[in-house]
PDB file of C-alpha atoms and ligand atoms in Angstrom:
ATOM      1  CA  UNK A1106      47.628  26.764  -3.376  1.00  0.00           C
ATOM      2  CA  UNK A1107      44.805  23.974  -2.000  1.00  0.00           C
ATOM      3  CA  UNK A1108      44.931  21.737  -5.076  1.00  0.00           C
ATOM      4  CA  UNK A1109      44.632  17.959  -4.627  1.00  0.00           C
ATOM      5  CA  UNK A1110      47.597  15.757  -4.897  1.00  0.00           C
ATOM      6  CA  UNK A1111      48.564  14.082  -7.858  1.00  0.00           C
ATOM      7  CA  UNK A1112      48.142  10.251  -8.187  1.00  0.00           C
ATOM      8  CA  UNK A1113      48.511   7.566 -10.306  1.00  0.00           C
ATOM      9  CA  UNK A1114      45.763   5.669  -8.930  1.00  0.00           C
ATOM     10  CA  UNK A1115      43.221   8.802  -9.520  1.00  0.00           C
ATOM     11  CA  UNK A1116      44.591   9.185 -12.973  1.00  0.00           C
ATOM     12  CA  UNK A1117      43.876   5.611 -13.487  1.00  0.00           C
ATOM     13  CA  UNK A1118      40.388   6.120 -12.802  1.00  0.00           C
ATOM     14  CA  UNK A1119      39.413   8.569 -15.382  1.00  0.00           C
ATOM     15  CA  UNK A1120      41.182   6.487 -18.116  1.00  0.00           C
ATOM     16  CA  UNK A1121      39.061   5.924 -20.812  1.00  0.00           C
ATOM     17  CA  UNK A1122      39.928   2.611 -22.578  1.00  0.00           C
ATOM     18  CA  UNK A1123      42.188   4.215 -25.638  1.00  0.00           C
ATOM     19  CA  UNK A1124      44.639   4.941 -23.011  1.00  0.00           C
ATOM     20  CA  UNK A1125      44.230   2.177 -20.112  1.00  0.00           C
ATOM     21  CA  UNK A1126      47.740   0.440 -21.221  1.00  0.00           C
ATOM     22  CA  UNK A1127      49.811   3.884 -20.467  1.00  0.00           C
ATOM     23  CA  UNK A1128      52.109   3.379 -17.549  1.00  0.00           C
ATOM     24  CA  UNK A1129      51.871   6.458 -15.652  1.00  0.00           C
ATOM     25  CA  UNK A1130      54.537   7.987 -13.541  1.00  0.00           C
ATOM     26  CA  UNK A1131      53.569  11.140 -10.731  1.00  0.00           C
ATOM     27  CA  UNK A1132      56.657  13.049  -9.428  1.00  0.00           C
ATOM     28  CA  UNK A1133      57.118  15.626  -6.568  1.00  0.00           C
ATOM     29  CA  UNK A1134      59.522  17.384  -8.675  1.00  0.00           C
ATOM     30  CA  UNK A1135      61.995  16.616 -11.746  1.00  0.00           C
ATOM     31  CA  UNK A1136      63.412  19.091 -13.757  1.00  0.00           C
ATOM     32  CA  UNK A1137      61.851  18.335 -17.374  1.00  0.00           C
ATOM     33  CA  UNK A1138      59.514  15.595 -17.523  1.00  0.00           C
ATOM     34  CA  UNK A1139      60.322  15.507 -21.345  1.00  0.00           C
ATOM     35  CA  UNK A1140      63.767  15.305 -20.617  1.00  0.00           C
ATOM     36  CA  UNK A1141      63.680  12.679 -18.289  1.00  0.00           C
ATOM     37  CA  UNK A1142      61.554   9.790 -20.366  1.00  0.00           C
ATOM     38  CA  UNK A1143      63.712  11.083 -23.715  1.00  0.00           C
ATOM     39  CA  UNK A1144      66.422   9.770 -21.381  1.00  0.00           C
ATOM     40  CA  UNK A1145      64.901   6.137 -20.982  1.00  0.00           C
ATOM     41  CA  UNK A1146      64.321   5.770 -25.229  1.00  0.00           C
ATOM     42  CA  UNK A1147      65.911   2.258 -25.693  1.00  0.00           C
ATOM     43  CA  UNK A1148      69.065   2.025 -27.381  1.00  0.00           C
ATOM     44  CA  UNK A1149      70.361   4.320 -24.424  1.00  0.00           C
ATOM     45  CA  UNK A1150      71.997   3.402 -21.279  1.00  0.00           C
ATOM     46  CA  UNK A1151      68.796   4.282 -18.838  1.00  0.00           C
ATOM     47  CA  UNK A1152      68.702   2.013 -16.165  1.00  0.00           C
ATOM     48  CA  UNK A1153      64.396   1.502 -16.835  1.00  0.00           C
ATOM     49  CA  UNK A1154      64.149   2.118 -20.790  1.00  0.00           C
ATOM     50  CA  UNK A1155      60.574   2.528 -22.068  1.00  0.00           C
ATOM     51  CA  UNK A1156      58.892  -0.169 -22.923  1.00  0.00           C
ATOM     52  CA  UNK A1157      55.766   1.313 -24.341  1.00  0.00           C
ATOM     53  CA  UNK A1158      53.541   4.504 -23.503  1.00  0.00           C
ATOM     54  CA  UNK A1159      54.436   6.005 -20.712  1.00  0.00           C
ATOM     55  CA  UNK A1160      53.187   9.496 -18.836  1.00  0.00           C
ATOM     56  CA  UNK A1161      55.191  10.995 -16.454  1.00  0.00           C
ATOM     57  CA  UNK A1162      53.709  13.997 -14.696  1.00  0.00           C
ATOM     58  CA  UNK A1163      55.629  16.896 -12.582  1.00  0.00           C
ATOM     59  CA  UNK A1164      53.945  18.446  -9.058  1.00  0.00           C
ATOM     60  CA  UNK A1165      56.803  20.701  -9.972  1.00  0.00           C
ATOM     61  CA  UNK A1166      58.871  20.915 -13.105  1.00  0.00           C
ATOM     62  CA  UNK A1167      62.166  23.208 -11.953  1.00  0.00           C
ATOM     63  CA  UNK A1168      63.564  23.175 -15.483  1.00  0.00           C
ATOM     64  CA  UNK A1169      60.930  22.926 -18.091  1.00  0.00           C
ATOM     65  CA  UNK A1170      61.521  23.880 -21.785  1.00  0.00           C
ATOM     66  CA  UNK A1171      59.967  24.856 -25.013  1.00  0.00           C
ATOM     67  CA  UNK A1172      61.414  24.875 -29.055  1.00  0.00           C
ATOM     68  CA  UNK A1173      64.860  25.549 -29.222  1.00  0.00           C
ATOM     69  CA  UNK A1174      65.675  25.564 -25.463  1.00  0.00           C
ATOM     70  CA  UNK A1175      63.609  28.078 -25.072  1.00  0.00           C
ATOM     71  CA  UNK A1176      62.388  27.980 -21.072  1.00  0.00           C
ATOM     72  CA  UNK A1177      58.984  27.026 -19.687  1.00  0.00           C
ATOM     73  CA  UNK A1178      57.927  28.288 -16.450  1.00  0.00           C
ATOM     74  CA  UNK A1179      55.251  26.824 -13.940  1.00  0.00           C
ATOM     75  CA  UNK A1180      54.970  26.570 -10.228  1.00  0.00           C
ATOM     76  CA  UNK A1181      53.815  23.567  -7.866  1.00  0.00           C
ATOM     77  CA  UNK A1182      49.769  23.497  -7.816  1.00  0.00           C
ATOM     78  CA  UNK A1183      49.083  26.075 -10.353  1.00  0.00           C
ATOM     79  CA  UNK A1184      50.161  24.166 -13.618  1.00  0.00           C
ATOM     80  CA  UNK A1185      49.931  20.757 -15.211  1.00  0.00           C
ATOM     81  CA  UNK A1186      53.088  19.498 -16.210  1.00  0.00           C
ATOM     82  CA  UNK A1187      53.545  16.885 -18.061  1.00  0.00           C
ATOM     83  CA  UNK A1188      54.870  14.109 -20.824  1.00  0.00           C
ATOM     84  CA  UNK A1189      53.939  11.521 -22.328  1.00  0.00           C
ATOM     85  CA  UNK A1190      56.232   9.061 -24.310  1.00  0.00           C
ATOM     86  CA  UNK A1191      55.059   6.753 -27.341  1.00  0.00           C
ATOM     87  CA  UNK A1192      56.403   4.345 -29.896  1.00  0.00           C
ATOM     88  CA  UNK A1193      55.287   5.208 -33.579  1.00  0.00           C
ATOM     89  CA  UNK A1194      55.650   2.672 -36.578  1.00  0.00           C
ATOM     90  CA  UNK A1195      55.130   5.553 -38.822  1.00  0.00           C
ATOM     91  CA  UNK A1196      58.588   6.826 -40.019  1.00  0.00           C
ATOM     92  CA  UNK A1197      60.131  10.017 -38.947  1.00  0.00           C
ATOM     93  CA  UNK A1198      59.142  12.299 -41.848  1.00  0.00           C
ATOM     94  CA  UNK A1199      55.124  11.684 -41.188  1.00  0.00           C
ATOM     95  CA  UNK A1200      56.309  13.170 -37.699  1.00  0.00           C
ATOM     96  CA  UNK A1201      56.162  16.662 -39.024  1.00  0.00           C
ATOM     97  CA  UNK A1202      52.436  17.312 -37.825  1.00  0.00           C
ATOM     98  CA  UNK A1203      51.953  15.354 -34.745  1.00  0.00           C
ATOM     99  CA  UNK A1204      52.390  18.912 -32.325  1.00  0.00           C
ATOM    100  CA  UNK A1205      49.470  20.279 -34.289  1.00  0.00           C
ATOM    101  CA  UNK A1206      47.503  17.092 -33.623  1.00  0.00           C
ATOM    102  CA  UNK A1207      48.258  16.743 -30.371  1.00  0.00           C
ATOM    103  CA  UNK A1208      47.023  20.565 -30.509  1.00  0.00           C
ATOM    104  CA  UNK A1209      43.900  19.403 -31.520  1.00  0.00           C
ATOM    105  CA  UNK A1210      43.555  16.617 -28.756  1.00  0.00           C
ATOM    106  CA  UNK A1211      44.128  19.317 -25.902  1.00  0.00           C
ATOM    107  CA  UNK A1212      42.044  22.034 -27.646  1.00  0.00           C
ATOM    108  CA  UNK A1213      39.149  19.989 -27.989  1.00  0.00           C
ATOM    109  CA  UNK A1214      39.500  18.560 -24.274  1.00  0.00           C
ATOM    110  CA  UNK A1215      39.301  21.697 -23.043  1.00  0.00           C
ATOM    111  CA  UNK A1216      36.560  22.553 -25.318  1.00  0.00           C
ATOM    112  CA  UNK A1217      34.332  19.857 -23.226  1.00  0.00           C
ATOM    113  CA  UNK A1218      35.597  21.175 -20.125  1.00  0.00           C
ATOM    114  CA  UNK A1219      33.723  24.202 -20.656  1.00  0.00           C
ATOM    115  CA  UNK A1220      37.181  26.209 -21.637  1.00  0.00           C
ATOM    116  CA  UNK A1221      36.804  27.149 -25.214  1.00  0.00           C
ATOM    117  CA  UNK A1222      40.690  27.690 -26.933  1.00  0.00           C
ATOM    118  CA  UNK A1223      42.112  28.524 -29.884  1.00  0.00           C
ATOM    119  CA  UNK A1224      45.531  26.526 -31.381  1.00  0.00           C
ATOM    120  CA  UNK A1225      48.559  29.168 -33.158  1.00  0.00           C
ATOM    121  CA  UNK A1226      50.586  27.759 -35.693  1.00  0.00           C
ATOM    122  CA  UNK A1227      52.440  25.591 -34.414  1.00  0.00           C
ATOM    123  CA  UNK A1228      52.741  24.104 -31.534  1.00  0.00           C
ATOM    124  CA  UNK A1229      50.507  26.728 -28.843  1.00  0.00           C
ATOM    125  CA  UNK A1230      46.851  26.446 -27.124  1.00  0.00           C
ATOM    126  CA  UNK A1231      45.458  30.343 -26.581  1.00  0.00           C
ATOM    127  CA  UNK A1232      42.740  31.425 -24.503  1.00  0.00           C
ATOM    128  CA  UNK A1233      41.274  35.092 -24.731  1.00  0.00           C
ATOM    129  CA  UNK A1234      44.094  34.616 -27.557  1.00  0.00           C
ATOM    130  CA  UNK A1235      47.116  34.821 -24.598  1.00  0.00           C
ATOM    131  CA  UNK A1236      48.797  31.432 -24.655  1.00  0.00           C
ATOM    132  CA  UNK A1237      47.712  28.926 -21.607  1.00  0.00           C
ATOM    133  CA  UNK A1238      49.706  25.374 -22.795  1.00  0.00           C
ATOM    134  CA  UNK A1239      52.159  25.037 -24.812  1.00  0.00           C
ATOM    135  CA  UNK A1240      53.119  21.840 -26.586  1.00  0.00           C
ATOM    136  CA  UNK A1241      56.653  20.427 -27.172  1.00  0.00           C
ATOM    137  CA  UNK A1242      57.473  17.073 -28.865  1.00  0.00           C
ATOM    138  CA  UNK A1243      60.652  15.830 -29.244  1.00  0.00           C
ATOM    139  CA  UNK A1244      61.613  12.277 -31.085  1.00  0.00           C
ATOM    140  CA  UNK A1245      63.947   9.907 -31.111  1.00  0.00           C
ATOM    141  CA  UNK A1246      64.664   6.709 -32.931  1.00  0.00           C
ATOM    142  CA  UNK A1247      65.470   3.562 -30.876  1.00  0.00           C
ATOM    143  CA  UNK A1248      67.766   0.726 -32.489  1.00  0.00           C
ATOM    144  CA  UNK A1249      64.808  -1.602 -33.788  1.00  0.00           C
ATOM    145  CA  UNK A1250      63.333   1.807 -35.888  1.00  0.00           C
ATOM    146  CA  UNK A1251      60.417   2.473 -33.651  1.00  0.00           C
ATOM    147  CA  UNK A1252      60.455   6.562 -33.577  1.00  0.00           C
ATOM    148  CA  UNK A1253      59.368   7.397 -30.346  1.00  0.00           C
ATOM    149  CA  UNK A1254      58.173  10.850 -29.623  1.00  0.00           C
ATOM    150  CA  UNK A1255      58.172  12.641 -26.183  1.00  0.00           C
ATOM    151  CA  UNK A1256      54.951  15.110 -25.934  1.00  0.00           C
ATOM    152  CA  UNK A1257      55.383  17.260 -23.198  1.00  0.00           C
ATOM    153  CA  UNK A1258      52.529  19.873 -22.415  1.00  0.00           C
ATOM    154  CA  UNK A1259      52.817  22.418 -19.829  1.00  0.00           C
ATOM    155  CA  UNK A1260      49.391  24.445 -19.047  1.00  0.00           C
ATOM    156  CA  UNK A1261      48.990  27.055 -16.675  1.00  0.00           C
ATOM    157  CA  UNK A1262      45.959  26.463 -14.311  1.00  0.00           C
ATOM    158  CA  UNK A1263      46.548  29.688 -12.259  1.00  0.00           C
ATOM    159  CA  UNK A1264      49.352  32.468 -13.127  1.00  0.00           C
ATOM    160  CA  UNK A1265      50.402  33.346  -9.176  1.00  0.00           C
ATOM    161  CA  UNK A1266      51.928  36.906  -9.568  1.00  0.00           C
ATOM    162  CA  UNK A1267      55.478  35.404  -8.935  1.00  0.00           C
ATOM    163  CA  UNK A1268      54.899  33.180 -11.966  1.00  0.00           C
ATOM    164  CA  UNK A1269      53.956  36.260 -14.154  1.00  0.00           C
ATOM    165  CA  UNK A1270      56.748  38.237 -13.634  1.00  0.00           C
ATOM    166  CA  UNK A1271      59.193  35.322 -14.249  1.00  0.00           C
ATOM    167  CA  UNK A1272      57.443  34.478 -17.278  1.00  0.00           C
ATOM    168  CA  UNK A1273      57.341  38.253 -18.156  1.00  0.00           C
ATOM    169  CA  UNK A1274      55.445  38.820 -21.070  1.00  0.00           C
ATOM    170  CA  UNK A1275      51.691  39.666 -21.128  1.00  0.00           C
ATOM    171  CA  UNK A1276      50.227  37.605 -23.830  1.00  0.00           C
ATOM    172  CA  UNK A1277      50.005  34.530 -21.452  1.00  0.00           C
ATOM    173  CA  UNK A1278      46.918  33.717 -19.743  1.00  0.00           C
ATOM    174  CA  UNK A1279      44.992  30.830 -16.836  1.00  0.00           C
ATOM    175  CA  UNK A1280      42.379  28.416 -16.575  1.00  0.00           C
ATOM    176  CA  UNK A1281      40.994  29.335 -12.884  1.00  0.00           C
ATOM    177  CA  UNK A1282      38.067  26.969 -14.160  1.00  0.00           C
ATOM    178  CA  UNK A1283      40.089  24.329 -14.981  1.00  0.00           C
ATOM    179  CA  UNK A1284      42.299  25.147 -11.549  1.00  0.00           C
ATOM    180  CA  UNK A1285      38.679  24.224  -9.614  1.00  0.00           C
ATOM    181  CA  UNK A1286      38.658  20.889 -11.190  1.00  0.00           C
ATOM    182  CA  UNK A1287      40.335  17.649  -9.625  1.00  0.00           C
ATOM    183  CA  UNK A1288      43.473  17.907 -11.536  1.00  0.00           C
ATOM    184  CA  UNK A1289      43.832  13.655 -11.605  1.00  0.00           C
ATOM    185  CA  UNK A1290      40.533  13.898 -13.530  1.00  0.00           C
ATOM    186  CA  UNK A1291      41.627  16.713 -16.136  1.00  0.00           C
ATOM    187  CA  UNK A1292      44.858  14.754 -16.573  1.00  0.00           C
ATOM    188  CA  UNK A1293      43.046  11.644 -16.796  1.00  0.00           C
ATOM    189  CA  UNK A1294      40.664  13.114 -19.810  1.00  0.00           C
ATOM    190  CA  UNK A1295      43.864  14.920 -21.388  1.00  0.00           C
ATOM    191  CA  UNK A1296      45.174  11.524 -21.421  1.00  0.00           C
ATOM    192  CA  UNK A1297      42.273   9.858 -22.705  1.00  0.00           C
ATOM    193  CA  UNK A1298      42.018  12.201 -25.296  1.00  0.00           C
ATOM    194  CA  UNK A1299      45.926  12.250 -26.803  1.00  0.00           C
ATOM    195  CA  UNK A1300      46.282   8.468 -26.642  1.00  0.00           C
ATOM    196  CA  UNK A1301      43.137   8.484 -29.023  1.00  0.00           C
ATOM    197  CA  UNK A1302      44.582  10.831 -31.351  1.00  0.00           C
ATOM    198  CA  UNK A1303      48.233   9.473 -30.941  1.00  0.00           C
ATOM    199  CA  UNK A1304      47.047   6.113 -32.233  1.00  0.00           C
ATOM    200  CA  UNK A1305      44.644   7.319 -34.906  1.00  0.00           C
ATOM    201  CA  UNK A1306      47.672   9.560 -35.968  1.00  0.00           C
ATOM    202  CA  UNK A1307      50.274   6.544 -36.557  1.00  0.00           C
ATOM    203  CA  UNK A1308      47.435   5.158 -38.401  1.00  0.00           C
ATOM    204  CA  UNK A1309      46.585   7.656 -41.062  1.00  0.00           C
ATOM    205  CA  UNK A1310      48.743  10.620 -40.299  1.00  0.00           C
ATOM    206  CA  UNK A1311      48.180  14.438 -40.341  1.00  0.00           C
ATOM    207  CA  UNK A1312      45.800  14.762 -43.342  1.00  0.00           C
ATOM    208  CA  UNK A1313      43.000  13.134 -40.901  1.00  0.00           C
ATOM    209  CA  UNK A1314      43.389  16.530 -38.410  1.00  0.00           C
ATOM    210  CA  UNK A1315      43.899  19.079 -40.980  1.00  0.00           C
ATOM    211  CA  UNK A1316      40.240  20.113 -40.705  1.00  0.00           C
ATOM    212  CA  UNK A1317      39.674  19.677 -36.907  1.00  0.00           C
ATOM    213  CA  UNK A1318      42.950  21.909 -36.736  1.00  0.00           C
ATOM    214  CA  UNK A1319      41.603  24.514 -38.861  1.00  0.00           C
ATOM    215  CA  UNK A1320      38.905  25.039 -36.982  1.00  0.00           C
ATOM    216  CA  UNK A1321      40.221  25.844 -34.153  1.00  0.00           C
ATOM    217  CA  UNK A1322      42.363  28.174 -35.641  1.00  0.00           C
ATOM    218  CA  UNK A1323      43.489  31.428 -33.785  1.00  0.00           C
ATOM    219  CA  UNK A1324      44.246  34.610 -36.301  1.00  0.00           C
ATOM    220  CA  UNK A1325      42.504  33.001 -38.895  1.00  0.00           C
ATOM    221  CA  UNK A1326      42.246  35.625 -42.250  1.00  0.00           C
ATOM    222  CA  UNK A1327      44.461  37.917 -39.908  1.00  0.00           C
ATOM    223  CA  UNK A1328      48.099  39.479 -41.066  1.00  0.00           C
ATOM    224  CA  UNK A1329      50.589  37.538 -39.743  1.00  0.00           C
ATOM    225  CA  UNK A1330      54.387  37.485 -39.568  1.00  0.00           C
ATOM    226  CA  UNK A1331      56.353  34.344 -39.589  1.00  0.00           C
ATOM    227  CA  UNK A1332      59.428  34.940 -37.424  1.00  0.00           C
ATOM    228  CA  UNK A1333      63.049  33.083 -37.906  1.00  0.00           C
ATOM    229  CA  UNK A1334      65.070  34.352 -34.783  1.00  0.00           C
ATOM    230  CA  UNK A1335      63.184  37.517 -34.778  1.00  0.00           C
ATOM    231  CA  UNK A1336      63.277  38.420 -38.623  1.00  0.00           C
ATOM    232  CA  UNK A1337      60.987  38.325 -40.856  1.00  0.00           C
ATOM    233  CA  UNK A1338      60.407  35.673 -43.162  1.00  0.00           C
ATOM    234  CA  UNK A1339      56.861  35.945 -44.892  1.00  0.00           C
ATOM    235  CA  UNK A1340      54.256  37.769 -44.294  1.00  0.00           C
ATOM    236  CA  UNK A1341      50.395  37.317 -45.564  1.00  0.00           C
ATOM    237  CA  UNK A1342      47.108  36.348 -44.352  1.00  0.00           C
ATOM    238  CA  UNK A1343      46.933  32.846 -42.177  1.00  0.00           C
ATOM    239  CA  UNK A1344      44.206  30.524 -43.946  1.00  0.00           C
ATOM    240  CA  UNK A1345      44.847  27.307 -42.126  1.00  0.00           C
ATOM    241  CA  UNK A1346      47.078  24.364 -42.502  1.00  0.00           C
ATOM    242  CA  UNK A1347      47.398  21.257 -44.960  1.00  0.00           C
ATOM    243  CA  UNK A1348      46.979  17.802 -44.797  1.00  0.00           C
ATOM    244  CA  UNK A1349      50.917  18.323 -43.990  1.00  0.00           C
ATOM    245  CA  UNK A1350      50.438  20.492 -41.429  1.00  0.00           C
ATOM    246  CA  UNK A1351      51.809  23.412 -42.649  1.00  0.00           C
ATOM    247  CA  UNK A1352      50.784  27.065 -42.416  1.00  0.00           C
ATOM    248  CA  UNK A1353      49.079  28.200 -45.473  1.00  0.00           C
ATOM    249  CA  UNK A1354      49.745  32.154 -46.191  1.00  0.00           C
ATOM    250  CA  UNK A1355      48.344  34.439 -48.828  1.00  0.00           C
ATOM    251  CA  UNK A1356      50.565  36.581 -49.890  1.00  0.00           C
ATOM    252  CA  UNK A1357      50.665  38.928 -52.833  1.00  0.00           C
ATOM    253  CA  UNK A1358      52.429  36.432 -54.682  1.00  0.00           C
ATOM    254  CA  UNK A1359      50.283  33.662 -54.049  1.00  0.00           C
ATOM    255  CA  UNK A1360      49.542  30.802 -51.707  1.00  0.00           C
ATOM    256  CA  UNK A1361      52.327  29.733 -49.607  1.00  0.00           C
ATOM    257  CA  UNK A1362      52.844  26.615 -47.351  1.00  0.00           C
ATOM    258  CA  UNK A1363      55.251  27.215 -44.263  1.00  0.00           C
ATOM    259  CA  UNK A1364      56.825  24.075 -43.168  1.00  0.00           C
ATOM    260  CA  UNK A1365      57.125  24.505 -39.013  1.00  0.00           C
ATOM    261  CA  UNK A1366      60.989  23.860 -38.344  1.00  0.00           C
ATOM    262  CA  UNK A1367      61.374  26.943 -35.392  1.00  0.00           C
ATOM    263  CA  UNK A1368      59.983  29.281 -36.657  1.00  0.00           C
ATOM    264  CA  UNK A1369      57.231  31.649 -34.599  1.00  0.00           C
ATOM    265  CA  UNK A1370      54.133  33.176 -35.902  1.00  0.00           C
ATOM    266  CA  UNK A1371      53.248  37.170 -34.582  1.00  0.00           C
ATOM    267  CA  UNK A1372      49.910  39.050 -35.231  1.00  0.00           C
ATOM    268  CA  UNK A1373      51.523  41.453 -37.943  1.00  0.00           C
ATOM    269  CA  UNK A1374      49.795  44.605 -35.628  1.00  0.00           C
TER     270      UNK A1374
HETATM  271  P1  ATP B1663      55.766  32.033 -28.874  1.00  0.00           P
HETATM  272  O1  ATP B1663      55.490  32.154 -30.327  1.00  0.00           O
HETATM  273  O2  ATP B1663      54.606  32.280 -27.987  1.00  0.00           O
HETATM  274  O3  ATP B1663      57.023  32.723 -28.433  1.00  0.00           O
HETATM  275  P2  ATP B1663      57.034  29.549 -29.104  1.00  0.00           P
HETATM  276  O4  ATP B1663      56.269  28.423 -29.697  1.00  0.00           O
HETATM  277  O5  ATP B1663      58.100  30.162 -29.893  1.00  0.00           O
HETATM  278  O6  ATP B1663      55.963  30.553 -28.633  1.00  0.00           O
HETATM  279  P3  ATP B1663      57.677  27.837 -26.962  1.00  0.00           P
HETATM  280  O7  ATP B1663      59.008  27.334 -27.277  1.00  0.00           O
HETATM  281  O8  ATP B1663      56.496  26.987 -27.235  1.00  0.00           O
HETATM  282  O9  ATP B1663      57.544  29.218 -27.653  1.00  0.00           O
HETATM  283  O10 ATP B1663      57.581  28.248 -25.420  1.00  0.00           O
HETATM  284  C1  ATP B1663      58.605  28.949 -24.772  1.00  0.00           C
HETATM  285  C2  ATP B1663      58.198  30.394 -24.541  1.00  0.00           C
HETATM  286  O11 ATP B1663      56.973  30.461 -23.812  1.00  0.00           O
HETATM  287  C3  ATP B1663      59.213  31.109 -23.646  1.00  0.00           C
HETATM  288  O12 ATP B1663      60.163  31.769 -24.426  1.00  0.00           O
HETATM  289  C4  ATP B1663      58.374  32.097 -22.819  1.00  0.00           C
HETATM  290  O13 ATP B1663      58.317  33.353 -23.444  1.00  0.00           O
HETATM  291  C5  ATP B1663      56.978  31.512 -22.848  1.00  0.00           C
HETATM  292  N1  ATP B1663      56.572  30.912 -21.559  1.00  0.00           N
HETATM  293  C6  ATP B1663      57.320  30.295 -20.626  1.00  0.00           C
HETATM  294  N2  ATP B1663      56.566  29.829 -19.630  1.00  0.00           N
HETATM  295  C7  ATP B1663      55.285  30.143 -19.937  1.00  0.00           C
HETATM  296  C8  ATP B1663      54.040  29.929 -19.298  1.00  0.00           C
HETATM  297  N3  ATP B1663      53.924  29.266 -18.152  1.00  0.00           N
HETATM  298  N4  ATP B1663      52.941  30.429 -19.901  1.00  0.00           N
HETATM  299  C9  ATP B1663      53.015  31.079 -21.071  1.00  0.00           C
HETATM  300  N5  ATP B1663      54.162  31.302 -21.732  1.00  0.00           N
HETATM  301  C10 ATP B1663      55.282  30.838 -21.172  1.00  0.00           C
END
């Protein structure tokens, strides 16, 4: 793969100004960018603790994950993979929709890009509903109560056949338009775009992205399972999310909110 080489200085250039204090951090290869700036939260014994937003981005990430340790696959030039670390003053229970807002910021900056997507419940970015990114944030308190939260995103650019048959299931799909582009300036806009919505978010919390979330809804008025380790838990028709950011089902008992926790949503079909 011919793609151009990462760099800091590129990034830097396509900052817009909601996100020209990040620090940003390009690696050859690391084996979970989340893992390694959840490492540096102060209050641990990190040799170069965070000090305020940073992003750290991959070439090649050898050991990426999702939820619940779940792995994440990518391979050198055909993904973006990356995280992005920053401190909150809101407390740790108005955390509960920031992946779904963060869904919103990468949804709608692919939107621009020409690559229309969809967001599932709760934490994954669809195209051609087959999932292309997928979103993981992880938090962590530091000693003086800032919560800071670690937002990794992996997308896949191009899905090499190698990469497809490791991942090995067929709902996942590629961005070959998005693979043409300079990837320093896609991260750069990606960038642009979270630290905008990270910092309106501490402001005023979920309630403000309900409605951009909604609609970009994938399976919206479709039957839908939510799974807990593979059973069943409810079942009804998804009609968006709440100021909270949880799923709203209809069921045949009524209106139902489904707080996120790990659970995974399935087409019912
Ligand atoms: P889903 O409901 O799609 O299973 P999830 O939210 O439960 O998603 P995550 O934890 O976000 O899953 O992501 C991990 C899962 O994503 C893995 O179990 C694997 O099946 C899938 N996966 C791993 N790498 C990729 C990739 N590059 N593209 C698409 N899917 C991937």
């Amino acid at each position: 793969m011919n793609a151009t080489p990462l760099s800091a200085d590129a990034i830097g250039q396509h900052l817009a100004t909601s996100a020209s204090h990040v620090s940003l951090e390009v690696v050859a290869s690391t084996g979970s960018t989340n893992a390694d700036l959840l490492a540096r939260v102060p209050g641990g014994t990190a040799a170069a603790p965070l000090r305020g937003p940073v992003l750290r981005i991959a070439e090649e990430q050898t050991a990426g994950r999702g939820r619940a340790g779940r792995p994440w696959l990518s391979a050198a030039g055909a993904s973006l993979t990356f995280s992005l670390a920053w401190p909150f003053r809101s407390p740790l229970q108005r955390m509960v929709g920031l992946p779904l807002a963060i869904g919103v910021a990468v949804a709608e900056t692919l939107g621009q890009l020409g690559v229309p997507v969809q967001l599932k419940w709760p934490n994954d970015v669809l195209k051609d509903g087959a999932k292309l990114a997928g979103i993981l944030v992880e938090t962590q308190s530091a000693p003086d109560g800032t919560v800071w939260a670690v937002i990794g995103c992996g997308m896949n650019l191009l899905m090499p056949d190698e990469l497809e048959a490791a991942i090995g299931r067929s709902d996942i799909s590629s961005a070959p338009w998005l693979a043409r582009m300079d990837r320093n300036a896609l991260m750069g806009q990606l960038l642009s775009r979270l630290a905008a919505v990270l910092a309106e978010f501490d402001d005023v919390g979920f309630a403000a992205f309900a409605e951009r979330w909604n609609a970009l809804q994938a399976w919206r008025g479709e039957q839908v399972n939510i799974l807990d380790h593979g059973n069943i838990l409810q079942q009804g028709l998804a009609a968006g999310v709440d100021e909270h950011g949880r799923l709203l089902l209809d069921t045949p008992a009524g209106r139902v909110a489904v707080l996120s926790g790990d659970l995974s949503l399935r087409l019912a079909s």
